[in-house]
Structures are given as C-alpha cells and as structure tokens.
XYZ file of C-alpha atoms in Angstrom:
639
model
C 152.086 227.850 97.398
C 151.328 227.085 93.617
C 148.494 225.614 94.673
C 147.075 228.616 96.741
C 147.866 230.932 93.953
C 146.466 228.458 91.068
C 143.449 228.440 93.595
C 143.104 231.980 93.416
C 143.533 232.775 89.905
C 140.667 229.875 89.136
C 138.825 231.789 91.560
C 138.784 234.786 89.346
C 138.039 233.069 86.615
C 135.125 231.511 87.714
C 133.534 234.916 89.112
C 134.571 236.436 85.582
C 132.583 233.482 84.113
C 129.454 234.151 86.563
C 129.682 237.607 85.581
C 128.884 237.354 81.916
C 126.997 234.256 82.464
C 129.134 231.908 80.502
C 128.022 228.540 82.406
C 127.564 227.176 79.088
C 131.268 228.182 78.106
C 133.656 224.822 77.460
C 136.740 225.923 78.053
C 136.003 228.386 81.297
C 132.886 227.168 82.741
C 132.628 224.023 85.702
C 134.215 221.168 84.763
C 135.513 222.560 81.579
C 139.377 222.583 79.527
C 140.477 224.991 81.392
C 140.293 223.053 84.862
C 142.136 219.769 83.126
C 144.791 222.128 82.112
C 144.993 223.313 85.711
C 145.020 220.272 87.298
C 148.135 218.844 84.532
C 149.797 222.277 85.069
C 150.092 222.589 89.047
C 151.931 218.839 89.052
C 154.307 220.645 86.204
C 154.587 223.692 88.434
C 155.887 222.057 91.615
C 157.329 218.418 90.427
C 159.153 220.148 86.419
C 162.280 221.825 88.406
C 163.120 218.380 90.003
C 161.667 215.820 86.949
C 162.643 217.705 83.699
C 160.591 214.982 81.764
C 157.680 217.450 82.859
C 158.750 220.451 81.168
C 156.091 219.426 78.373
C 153.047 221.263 76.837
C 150.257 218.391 75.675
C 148.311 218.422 78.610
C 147.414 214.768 78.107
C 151.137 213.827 77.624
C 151.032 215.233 81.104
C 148.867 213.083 82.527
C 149.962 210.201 81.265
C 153.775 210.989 83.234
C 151.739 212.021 86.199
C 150.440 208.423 86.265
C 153.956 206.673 85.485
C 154.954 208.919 88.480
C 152.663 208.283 90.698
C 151.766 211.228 91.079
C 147.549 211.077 89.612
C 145.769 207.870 90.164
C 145.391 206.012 86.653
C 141.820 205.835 86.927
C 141.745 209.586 87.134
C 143.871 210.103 84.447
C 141.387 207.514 81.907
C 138.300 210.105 83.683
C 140.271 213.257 82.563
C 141.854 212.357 79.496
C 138.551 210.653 78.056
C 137.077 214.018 79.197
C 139.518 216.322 77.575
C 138.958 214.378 74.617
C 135.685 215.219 74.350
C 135.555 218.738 75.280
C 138.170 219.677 72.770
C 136.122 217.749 69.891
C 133.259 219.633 70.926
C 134.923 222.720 70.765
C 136.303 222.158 67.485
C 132.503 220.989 66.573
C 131.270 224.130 67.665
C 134.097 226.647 66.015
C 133.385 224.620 62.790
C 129.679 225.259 62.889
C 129.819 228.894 63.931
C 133.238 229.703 61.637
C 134.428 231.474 64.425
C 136.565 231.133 67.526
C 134.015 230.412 70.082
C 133.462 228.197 72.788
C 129.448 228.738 74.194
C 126.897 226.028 73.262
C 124.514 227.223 71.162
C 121.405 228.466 72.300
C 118.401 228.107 69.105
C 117.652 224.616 68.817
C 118.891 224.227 64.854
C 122.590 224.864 66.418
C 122.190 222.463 69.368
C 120.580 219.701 66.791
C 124.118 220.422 64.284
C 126.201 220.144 66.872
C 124.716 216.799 68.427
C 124.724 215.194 65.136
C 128.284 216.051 64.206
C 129.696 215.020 67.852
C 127.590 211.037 66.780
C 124.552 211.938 68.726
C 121.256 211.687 67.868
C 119.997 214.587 69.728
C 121.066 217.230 71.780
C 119.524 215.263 74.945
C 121.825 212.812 74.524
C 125.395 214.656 73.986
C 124.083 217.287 76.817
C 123.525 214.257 79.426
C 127.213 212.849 77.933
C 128.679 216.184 78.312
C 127.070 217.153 82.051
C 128.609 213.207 83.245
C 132.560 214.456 81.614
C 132.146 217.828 83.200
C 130.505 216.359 86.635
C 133.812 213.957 86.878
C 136.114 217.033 86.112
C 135.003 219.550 88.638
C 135.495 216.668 90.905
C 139.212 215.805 90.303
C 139.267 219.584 90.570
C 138.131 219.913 93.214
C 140.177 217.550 95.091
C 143.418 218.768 93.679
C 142.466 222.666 94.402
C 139.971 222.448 97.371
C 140.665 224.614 100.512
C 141.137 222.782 103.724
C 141.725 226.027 105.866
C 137.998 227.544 104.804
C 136.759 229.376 107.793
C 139.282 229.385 111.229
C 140.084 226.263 113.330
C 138.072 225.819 116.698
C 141.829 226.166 118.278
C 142.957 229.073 116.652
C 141.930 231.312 120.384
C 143.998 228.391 122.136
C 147.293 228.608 119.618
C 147.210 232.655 119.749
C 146.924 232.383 123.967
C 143.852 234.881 123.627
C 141.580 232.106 126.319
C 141.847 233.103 129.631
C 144.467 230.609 131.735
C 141.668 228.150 133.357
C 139.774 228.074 129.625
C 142.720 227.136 128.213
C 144.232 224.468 130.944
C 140.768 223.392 130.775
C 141.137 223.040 126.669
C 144.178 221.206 126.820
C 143.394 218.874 129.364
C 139.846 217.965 127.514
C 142.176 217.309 124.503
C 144.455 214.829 126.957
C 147.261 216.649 127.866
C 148.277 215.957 131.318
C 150.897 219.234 131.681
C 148.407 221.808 130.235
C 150.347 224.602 131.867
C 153.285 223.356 129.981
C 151.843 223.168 127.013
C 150.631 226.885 127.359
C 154.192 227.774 128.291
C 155.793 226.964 124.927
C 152.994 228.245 122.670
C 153.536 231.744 124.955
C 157.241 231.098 124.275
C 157.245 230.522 120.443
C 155.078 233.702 120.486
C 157.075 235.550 121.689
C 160.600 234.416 120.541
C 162.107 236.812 117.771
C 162.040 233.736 115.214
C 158.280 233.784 114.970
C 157.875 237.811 115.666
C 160.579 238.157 112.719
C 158.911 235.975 110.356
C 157.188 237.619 106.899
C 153.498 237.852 107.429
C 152.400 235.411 104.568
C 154.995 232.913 106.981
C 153.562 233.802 110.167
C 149.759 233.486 108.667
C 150.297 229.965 107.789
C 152.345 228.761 110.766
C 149.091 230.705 112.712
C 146.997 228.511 110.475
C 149.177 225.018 110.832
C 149.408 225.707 114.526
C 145.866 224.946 115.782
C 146.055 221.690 113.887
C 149.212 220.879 115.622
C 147.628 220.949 118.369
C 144.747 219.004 117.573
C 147.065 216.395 115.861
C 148.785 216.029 119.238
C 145.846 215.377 121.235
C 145.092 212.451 119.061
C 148.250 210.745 119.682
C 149.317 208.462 122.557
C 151.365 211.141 123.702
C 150.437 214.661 123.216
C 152.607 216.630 125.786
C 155.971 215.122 123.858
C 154.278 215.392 120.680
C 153.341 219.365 120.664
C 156.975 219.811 121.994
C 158.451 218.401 119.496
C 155.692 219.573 116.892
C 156.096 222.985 117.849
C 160.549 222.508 117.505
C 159.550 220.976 113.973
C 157.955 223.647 113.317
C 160.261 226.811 114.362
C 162.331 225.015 111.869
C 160.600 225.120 108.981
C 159.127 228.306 110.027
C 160.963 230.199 106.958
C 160.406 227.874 104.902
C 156.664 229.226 103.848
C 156.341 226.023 101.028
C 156.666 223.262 103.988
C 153.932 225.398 106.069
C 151.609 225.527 102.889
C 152.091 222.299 102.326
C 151.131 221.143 105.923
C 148.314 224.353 105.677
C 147.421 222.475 101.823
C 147.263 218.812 103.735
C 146.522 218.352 106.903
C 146.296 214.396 106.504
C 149.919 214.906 106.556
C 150.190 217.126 109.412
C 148.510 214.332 111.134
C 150.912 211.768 110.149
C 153.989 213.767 110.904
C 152.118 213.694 114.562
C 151.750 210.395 114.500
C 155.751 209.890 113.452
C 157.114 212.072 116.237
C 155.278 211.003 119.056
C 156.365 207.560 118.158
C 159.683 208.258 117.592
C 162.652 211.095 118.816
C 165.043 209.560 115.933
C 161.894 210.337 113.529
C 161.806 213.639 114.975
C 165.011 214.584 114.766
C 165.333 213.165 110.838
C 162.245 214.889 109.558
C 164.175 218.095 111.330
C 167.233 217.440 109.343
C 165.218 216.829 106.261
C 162.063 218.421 106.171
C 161.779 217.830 102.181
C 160.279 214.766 103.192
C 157.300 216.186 104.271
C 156.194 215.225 100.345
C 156.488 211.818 100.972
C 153.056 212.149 103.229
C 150.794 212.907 100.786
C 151.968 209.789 98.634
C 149.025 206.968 99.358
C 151.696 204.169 98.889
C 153.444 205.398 102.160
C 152.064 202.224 103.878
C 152.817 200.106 101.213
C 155.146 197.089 102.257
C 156.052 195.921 98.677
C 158.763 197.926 97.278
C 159.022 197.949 93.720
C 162.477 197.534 93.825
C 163.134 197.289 89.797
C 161.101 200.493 89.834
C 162.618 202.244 92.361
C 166.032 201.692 90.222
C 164.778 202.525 87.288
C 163.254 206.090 88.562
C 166.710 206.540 90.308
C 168.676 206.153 86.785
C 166.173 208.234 85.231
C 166.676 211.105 87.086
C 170.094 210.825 87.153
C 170.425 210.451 83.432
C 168.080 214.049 83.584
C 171.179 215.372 85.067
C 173.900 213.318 83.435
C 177.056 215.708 83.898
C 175.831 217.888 87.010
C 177.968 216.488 89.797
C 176.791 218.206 92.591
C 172.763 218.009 91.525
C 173.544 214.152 91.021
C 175.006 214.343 94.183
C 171.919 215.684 95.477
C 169.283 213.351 93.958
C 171.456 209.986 95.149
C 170.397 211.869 99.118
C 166.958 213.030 98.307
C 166.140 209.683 96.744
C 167.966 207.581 99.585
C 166.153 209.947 102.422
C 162.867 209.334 101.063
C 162.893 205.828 100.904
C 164.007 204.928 104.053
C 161.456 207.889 105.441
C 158.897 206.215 103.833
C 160.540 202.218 105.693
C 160.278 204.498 108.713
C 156.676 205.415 108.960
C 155.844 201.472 107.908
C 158.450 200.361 110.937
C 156.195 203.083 113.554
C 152.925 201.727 112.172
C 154.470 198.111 113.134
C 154.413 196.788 109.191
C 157.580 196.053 109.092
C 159.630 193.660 110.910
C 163.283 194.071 111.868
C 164.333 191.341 109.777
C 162.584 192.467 106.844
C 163.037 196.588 107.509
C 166.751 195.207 107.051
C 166.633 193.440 104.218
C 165.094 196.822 102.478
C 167.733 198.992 104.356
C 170.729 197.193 102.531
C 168.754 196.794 99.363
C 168.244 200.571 99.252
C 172.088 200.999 100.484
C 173.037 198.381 97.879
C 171.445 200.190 95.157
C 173.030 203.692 95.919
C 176.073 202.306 95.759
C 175.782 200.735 92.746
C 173.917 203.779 91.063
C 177.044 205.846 92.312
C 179.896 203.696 91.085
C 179.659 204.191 87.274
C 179.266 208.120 88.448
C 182.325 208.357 90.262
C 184.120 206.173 87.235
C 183.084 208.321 84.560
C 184.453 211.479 86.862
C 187.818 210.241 86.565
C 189.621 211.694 83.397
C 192.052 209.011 82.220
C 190.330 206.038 82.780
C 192.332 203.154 81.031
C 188.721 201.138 80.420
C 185.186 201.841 79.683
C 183.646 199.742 82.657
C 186.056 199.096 85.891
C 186.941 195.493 86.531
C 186.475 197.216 90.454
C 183.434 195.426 92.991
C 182.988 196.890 96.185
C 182.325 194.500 99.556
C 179.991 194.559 101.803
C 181.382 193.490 105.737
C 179.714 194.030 109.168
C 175.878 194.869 109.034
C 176.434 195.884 105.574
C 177.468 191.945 104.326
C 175.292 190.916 107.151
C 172.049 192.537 105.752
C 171.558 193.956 109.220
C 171.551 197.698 108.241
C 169.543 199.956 110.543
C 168.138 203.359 109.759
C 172.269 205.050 111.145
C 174.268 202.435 109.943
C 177.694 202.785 109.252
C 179.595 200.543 106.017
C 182.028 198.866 106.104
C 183.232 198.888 102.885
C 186.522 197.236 101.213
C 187.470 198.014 97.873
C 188.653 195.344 95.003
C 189.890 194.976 91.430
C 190.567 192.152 89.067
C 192.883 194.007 85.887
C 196.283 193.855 84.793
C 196.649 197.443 83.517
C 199.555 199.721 84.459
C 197.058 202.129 85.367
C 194.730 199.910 87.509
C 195.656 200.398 90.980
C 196.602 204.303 90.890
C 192.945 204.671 88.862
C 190.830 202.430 90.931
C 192.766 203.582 94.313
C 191.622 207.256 92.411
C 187.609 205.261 92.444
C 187.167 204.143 95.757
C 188.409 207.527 96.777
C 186.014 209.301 94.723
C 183.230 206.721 95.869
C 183.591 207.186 99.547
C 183.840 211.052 98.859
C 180.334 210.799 97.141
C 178.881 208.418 99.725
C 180.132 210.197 102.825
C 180.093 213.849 101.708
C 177.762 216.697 103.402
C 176.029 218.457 101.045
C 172.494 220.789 101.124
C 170.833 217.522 101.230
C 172.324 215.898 103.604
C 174.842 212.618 103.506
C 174.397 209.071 102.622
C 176.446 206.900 104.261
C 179.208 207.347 107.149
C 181.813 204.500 105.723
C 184.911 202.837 107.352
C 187.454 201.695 105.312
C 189.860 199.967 108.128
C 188.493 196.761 107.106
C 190.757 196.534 104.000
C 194.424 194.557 104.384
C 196.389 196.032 106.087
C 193.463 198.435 107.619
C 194.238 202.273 107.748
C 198.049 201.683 106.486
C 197.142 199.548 103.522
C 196.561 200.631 99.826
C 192.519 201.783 99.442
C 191.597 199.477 96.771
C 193.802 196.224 96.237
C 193.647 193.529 93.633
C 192.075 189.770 94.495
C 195.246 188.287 93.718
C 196.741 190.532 96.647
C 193.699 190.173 98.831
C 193.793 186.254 98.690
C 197.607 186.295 99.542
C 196.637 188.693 102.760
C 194.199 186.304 103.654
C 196.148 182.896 103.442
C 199.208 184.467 104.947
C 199.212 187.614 107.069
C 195.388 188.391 108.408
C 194.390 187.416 112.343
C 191.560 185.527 113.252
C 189.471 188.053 113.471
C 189.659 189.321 109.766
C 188.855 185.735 108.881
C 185.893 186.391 111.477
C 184.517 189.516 109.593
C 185.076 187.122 106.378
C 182.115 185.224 107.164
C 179.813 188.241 106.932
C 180.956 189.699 103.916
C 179.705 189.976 100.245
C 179.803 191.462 96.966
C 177.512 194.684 96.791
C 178.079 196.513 93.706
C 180.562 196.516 91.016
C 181.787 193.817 88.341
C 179.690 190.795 88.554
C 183.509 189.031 88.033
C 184.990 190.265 90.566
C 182.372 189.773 92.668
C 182.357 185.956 91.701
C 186.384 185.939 91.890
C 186.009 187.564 95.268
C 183.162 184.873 96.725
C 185.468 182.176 95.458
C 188.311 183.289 97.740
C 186.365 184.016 100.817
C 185.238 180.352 101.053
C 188.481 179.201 100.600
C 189.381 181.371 103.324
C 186.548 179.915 105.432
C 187.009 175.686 104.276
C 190.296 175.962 105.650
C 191.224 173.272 108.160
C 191.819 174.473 111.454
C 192.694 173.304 114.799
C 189.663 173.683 117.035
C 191.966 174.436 120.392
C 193.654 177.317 118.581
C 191.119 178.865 117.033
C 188.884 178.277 120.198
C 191.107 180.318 122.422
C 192.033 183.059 119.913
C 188.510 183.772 119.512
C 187.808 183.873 123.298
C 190.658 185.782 123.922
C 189.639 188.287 121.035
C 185.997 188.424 123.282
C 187.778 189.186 126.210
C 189.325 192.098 124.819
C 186.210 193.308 123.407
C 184.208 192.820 127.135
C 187.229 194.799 128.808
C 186.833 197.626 126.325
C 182.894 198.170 126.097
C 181.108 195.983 128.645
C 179.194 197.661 131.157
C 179.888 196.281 134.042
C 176.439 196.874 135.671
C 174.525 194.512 137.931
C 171.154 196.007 136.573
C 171.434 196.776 133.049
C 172.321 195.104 130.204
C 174.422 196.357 127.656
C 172.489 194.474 124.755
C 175.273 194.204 122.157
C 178.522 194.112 123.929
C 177.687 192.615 127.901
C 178.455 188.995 128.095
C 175.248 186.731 126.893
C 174.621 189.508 124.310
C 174.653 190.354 120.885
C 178.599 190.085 120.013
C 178.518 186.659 121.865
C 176.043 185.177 119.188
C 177.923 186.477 116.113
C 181.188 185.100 117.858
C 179.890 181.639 118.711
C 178.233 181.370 114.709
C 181.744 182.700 113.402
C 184.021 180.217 115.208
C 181.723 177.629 114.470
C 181.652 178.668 110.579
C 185.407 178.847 110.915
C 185.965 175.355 112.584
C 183.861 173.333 110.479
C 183.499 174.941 106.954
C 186.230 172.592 106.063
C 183.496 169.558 106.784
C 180.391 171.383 105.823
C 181.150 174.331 102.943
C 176.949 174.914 103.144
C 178.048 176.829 106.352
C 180.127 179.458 104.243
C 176.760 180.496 103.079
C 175.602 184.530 104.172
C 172.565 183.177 105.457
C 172.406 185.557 108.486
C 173.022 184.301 112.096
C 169.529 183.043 112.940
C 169.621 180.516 110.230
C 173.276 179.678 110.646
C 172.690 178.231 113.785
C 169.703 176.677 112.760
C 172.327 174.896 110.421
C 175.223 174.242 112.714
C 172.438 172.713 115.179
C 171.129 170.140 111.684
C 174.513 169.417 111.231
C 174.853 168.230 114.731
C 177.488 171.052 115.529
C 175.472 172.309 118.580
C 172.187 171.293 120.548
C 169.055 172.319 118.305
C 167.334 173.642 121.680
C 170.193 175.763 122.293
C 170.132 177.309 118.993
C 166.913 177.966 118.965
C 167.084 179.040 122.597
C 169.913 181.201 121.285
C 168.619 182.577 118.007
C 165.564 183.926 119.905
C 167.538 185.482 121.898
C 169.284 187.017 119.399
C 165.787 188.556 117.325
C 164.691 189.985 120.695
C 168.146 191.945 121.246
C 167.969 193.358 117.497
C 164.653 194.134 118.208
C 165.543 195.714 121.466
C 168.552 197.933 120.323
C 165.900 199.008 117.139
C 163.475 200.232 119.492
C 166.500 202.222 121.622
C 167.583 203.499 118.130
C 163.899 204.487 117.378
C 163.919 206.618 120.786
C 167.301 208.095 120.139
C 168.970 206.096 123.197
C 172.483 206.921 123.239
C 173.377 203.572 124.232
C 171.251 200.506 123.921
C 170.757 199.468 127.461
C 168.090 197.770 128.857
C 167.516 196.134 132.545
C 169.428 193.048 133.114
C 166.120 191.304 134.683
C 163.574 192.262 131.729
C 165.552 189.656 129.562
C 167.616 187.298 131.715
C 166.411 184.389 130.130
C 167.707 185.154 126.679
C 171.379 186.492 128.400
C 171.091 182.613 129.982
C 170.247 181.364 126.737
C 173.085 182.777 125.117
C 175.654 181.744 128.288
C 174.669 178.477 127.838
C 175.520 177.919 124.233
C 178.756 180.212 124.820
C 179.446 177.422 127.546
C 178.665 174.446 125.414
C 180.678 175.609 122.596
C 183.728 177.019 124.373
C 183.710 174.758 127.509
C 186.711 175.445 129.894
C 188.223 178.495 127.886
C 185.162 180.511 128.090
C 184.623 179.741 131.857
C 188.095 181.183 132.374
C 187.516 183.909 130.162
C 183.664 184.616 131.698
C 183.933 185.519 135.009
C-alpha cells in the first residue's frame, strides 16, 4: 500500500516536472534527490513501526541500516549513496553560484563552465556525462523499488470474473492443466458470490480481482493445479480483509508464485501460511533459498529488537513468535525445494528452538519482582526430540527445569521462572504460539515441584526413577540457562548412565516397558505400518540404542555421548556391542522412517502410516537387531 501511494505521488511529481519542463531540475527531475529519498523513505514507511532503529532522517544513514538489514543489496546502496553524494554537492555548487535556492543547471555556457570547474571538472562535458551515469543508475533502483507489475489487465482476468462462456473457460483451464476444469469454475463462481468477497471494501475487492488471475496462472504452473487453486483461493478468502497482504501479492507476484509453489507441495504449508499470513514478507527476501543460516546473526537481530522493546511484555512476546515463525517459514520453503535434509532441517529446528528459549529466559527473570540474584543459577533441559535434536516443524518440548543455589528464596523464585517461561513459550497471543511444552518429564512428573535443584535431581535419579526415566536420560541436554548448571547437570546424567547394571534385568524391564507401549498405540494392521510405534519401527530403534547405552556405559562412557541414534549404533556396532551390518541395516532403516513420518507431517497426515509392503525390508531390518539384542525376551514379548 505505501508503495502504491509513494507510486502515485512520484507520479505527480514527475508530470508537474514535465509540465514546466524542469528535466534539468536535480532534486525533481529522473534520477534525481528526490527519488533516493523515496526509495530510503518507503523501507522507513513499512519496516520503522516494527525496527525503531529506522525512525531516522539522514537518508544515507538509511541506507546504510537497509543494508545491515537486508533489506537493499550493498551494491545498491554504494550506487545510491555515491550518487546522493554527488547530486547534493552539485546542488550546493549550483545555489552557491546563483546565491539563491535553486536547483536547474544552468543554461548560458559561462554558468555550466563555473559549475564544472567547482564540482573538479574540466568542462561541462565531462561532469554532464558523470552526472547522466549517477542519474541513469538512480532511476534504475527506482524503478525497481516503485515499478508497477499490474500495468494493463491480466490475460485471465475474463476467466477469474466467470465472464467466458462455460466451454471457453473449461477449455482455458484445461489448456492451463487442470484436469477438473468444471471444478475449478465452481469455486471461483462460489467465492464470487459468497458474502465475504461481495462484502469486501472496493480498494479490497480490486486487488483480490487483480491477485486472482495470477492465482490462477500460478496454479497452472505447479505439479498440481486443481489442489493448488483450492487451496490458493482458501488462502486467499483469508487474507481477503487484509488489503496490505493482497498489495503485497498485487506489488510481487514472484511471491505469489512461490506461495503456489509452497501449497501445492505441502497442506501443513498451507495451513501455516493461513495461520500466519505475515509471512508472506519473507518471499520477497532473495536469501529464502539460502541453506547457511547465519546463526550469530540471527541472535544478534533477535536481541536487537528485543532490546527496541526492552519493558513491553506483550510486544516482546510478539517479536520472540514473529521471529520464530519466520525462520522456520523460511526452513520450510528450503525443505519443499528439497535443500534441506531431515537431518540437517533438524539440527536448524532445535537451534532456532534453542535460541528462543534462551532469548526468553533472562525475559521471564527480569519479570519477576524480588529476584534474590542478578542472573539465575536456573538451566533448562532439553529431553525427547528436543535433547535428541530431532525437532520437526510441530514439535512438542519436553522441557525439565533445574537450579544450582542455596538461597532461601531459590526454589519458590525459580519454581516462580519456569512458570513464567512455559507461560511465555506456550501462550496464544495475536501472533500465534511458540512452543506446546510438557513438563511431566521432571521427578516426580505432574506431582513433583516445577523446577528442582541438581542436588535433588541426582538423588531422584540414583534412588527412586524407573528404567524408563533413565531411558529418556540418554537423550537429554542442557539448552539454555547457566553454563554451570548445565555442566553440573551433564556430570550427573552420565553418572546416571555408567552405572553398572545387570543385563537380564534391565533387558526385560525394557521389553516389558515396549510391550506396554505396542498394546497402547500399535496398529494392529496387516497392511499398514504404523512408522513410529508398530513393532520394527521407530520406538524399537531408540529402545534397542537406549538399553544398549544403559548396559554398557559402565564399559564404554563414549556411549553417554548425545550423538543421535544413527551414530550411536554406528558406535555400539565399533565397540563390538552389535553386528556392524545390522546397525547399518538398522540405522537406514531408521533415516527412511524419519523421512517417511516428515513427508506425512508435510501433507498434514493425521497419523504417520504408510503400507506395510512399501518398506518391509527396513521393519525386517529393525526385527532382526531387536532379535539379536533381546534374544528370547523379545520373542516372547513379539508375537
């Protein structure tokens, strides 16, 4: 929208300046101030309310944020600055010469020579041929910042407004690749004539009318374009109020085309750029396919703008979302362009969720009125996909909460912390949530105090926790917090984990803790395969790495190591624990099932199924070390 009306309103000018013939004019004419001012002044308009650092007047202070944000390419900025530089020395040159506020070259041939001399030239050739090249390179940049991608209508408008007779338009769609063109004519007729569109204000409705016929030619591009209008056309009923997303889309149809691109590939893509259409900005940014996240800078921006708003809970609040949403968008359209792998998508999913959380503790700590120290002596731990660096795009975390301080006050105020932090992580706000958490993972689960200290958590651990706590032990890690008590807390778990154990005990406990799990969630189906809970699937290869981990840390502490499951059995099979064919056998099995339940994710499965005979070698893969580890007890156990 600010670009539309800053369009306009250099529109004007420009006729005003062809009126009275001021080509020659430095400030109004092509390529002159008044278009670098523009250009610095429409990033200010839409980017100042959210990045206060903005709210500046040198223009070339302007520019040189808009390159730290990313925002203006720095070559640009060197053509525009180097440009503005000039322009405004000239136009001092030429106010000097004339004693008067004025901003036309001279016309007689004395002035011209004056001026050329006192700009360093040696002739009025010369600066003019200097001064054409700065002014060339400025209508340019202006032009791609302002230019009008809607000019004239869109070949489809006829088929968006339904005004082509019913064989034209089946005809239309089907030379486009739709294969239900009679659908597709239904839902345009139905969005027409639904009171959400009819009710819309008319500067709304004249850009959705505008977006529309490049929806539709987005969608025949795509591999799908039946699902992809569908859900095009339910993206945009939503934002259909919303008149900046539709000028945005209207402003950039590059991004309308990726936003095809997403949704067709993806229902859970869909269905998140619904939730949070804000993300629509992340389109336009050229680094969207970038794989290399600048993780130092991505912290540093995040503590920036929160410092901006140091104070204002619920805007902090707000930026934590909008900051978190965007990145993993941005993971999201690398992941449906196939950039990313699901190993490495997870490693940036918990370094993103590791980094909220530790941008959010110090927040919540300095929330809480009688704190009895400046910086908690508090870490927070990571179990489950969270201490497994397996985080997908909906993960939950498991969280548990410690401290390491002898103050009267510590428990009630660090209790009073991990409160506050799960509020801020888990709380629905106008930009969404961050994290769904789960706290049972703590001693003592739902009964037991929120955050405890690592004197009481190691005494839990020697003495009253099952098997299976000592299980979820070997995935879990310190995430955010005090360094300290992160180290105090690493310490314990692998004494937990070197403790010696009898092999028949442990063997059957963890067998008979499988059992229960199978009788609970297995599916029970002869034809598909319930990839993380059936028998041969996912739960069976964490299981066999954990009791292996928990049976022979004692011998070999390197196996305490959060190395991820893959490479744990890697080790256990070096370390002559298990057969290194079987491992591998095993830990292929287990990448293809992660890959597997991503892709059902992707598509918004409910539950990730797949048919038993597309992957029976890796469920035999997986039986077979179960078998070789287990021996007798699993047999009983495994029908």
């Amino acid at each position: 929208g600010a670009i539309n009306a800053m369009r306009d309103l250099h529109a004007q000018i420009r006729r005003e300046v062809a009126r009275k013939d001021m080509a020659d004019h430095v400030k109004l004419g092509p390529g002159g101030i008044r278009e670098i001012e523009f250009i610095a002044q429409v990033f200010q308009l839409i980017r100042g309310g959210r990045d206060p650092s903005l709210q500046i007047r040198p223009t070339l202070s302007v520019l040189k944020l808009l390159v730290e944000r990313k925002l203006l390419p720095a070559e640009s900025e060197q053509e525009l600055r180097e440009a503005y530089v000039f322009l405004r020395r000239l136009e001092h040159r030429l106010q000097y010469v004339e004693d008067k506020q004025t901003h036309m070259l001279p016309e007689d041939a004395a002035g011209q020579a004056s001026v050329a001399r006192s700009m360093g030239f040696a002739d009025w050739p010369a600066m003019l041929a200097v001064l054409n090249g700065h002014r060339e390179k400025v209508s340019r940049h202006f032009e791609q910042v302002f230019s009008d991608p809607e000019a004239g209508e869109h070949p489809l408008t006829g088929l968006w407004m339904g005004q082509l007779e019913a064989d034209t338009a089946i005809e239309a769609f089907g030379n486009l690749g739709f294969r239900q063109p009679k659908d597709a004519i239904a839902r345009l007729a139905d969005l027409r004539a639904a009171n959400r569109y009819l009710q819309l204000p008319s500067t709304n409705r004249s850009r959705l009318d505008a977006v529309g016929p490049r929806l539709i030619e987005a969608a025949g591009a795509t591999a799908d374009p039946d699902v992809t209008l569908a859900r095009g056309l339910h993206f945009l009923e939503g934002i259909a109020r919303r008149g900046s997303y539709l000028a945005l889309l209207q402003q950039y149809p590059m991004a309308l085309r990726r936003v095809a691109d997403m949704i067709c590939a993806s229902n859970w893509a869909a269905d998140y750029l619904n939730r949070y259409p804000l993300l629509l900005d992340e389109l336009l940014d050229p680094r969207l396919y970038e794989i290399a996240t600048d993780w130092a800078g991505f912290r540093e921006n995040l503590k920036r703008n929160l410092a901006d708003h140091a104070g204002d809970t619920e805007r902090e609040m707000d930026i934590l979302r909008e900051v978190h949403h965007a990145q993993v968008f941005r993971l999201l359209a690398q992941d449906l362009s196939g950039l990313q792998t699901i190993e490495r998508l997870s490693d940036h999913l918990t370094e993103l969720a590791d980094t909220v959380v530790q941008e959010t503790l110090p927040l919540c700590w300095s929330t809480i009125k009688k704190r009895h120290c400046e910086t908690p002596k508090f870490a927070v731990i990571g179990y489950g996909k969270m201490g497994g660096k397996e985080l997908g795009y909906a993960s939950d975390l498991d969280l548990v909460y410690l401290y390491d301080d002898d103050a009267q006050e510590a428990g009630e105020n660090y209790s009073r912390l991990g409160q506050r932090l799960n509020t801020w992580l888990s709380s629905q706000t106008s930009a969404g949530i961050l994290f769904e958490t789960d706290l049972r993972l703590r001693p003592n689960g739902d009964s037991g105090l929120l955050a405890v200290s690592v004197d009481s958590f190691r005494d839990y651990q020697l003495k009253n926790a099952w098997v299976w706590e000592h299980q979820a032990l070997t995935r879990a890690r310190f995430c955010a917090g005090d360094p300290a008590v992160g180290a105090h807390f690493e310490k314990i778990r692998c004494e937990i984990l070197c403790q010696q154990r009898d092999l028949t005990t442990l063997r059957d406990e963890v067998v008979a803790m499988r059992q229960k799990m199978v009788d609970a969630h297995a599916s029970n189906s002869a034809t598909e395969f319930d990839l993380k809970h059936d028998q041969g699937g996912i739960v069976d290869v964490e299981f066999i790495v954990q009791y292996l981990v928990l049976g022979y840390a004692s011998q070999h502490p390197s196996l305490t190591g959060n190395l991820g499951n893959i490479a744990l059995l890697r080790m256990a099979a070096e370390l002559g624990l298990i057969e290194p064919q079987q491992a591998e056998a095993a830990g292929n099995a287990y990448r293809e099932y992660r890959r597997l339940q991503h892709a059902k994710r992707l598509s918004a499965t409910p539950k990730a199924r797949v048919p038993r005979e597309e992957i029976e070698k890796h469920i035999a893969a997986v039986n077979t070390l179960w078998q070789a580890v287990f021996g007798t007890a699993s047999a009983a156990a495994r029908p």
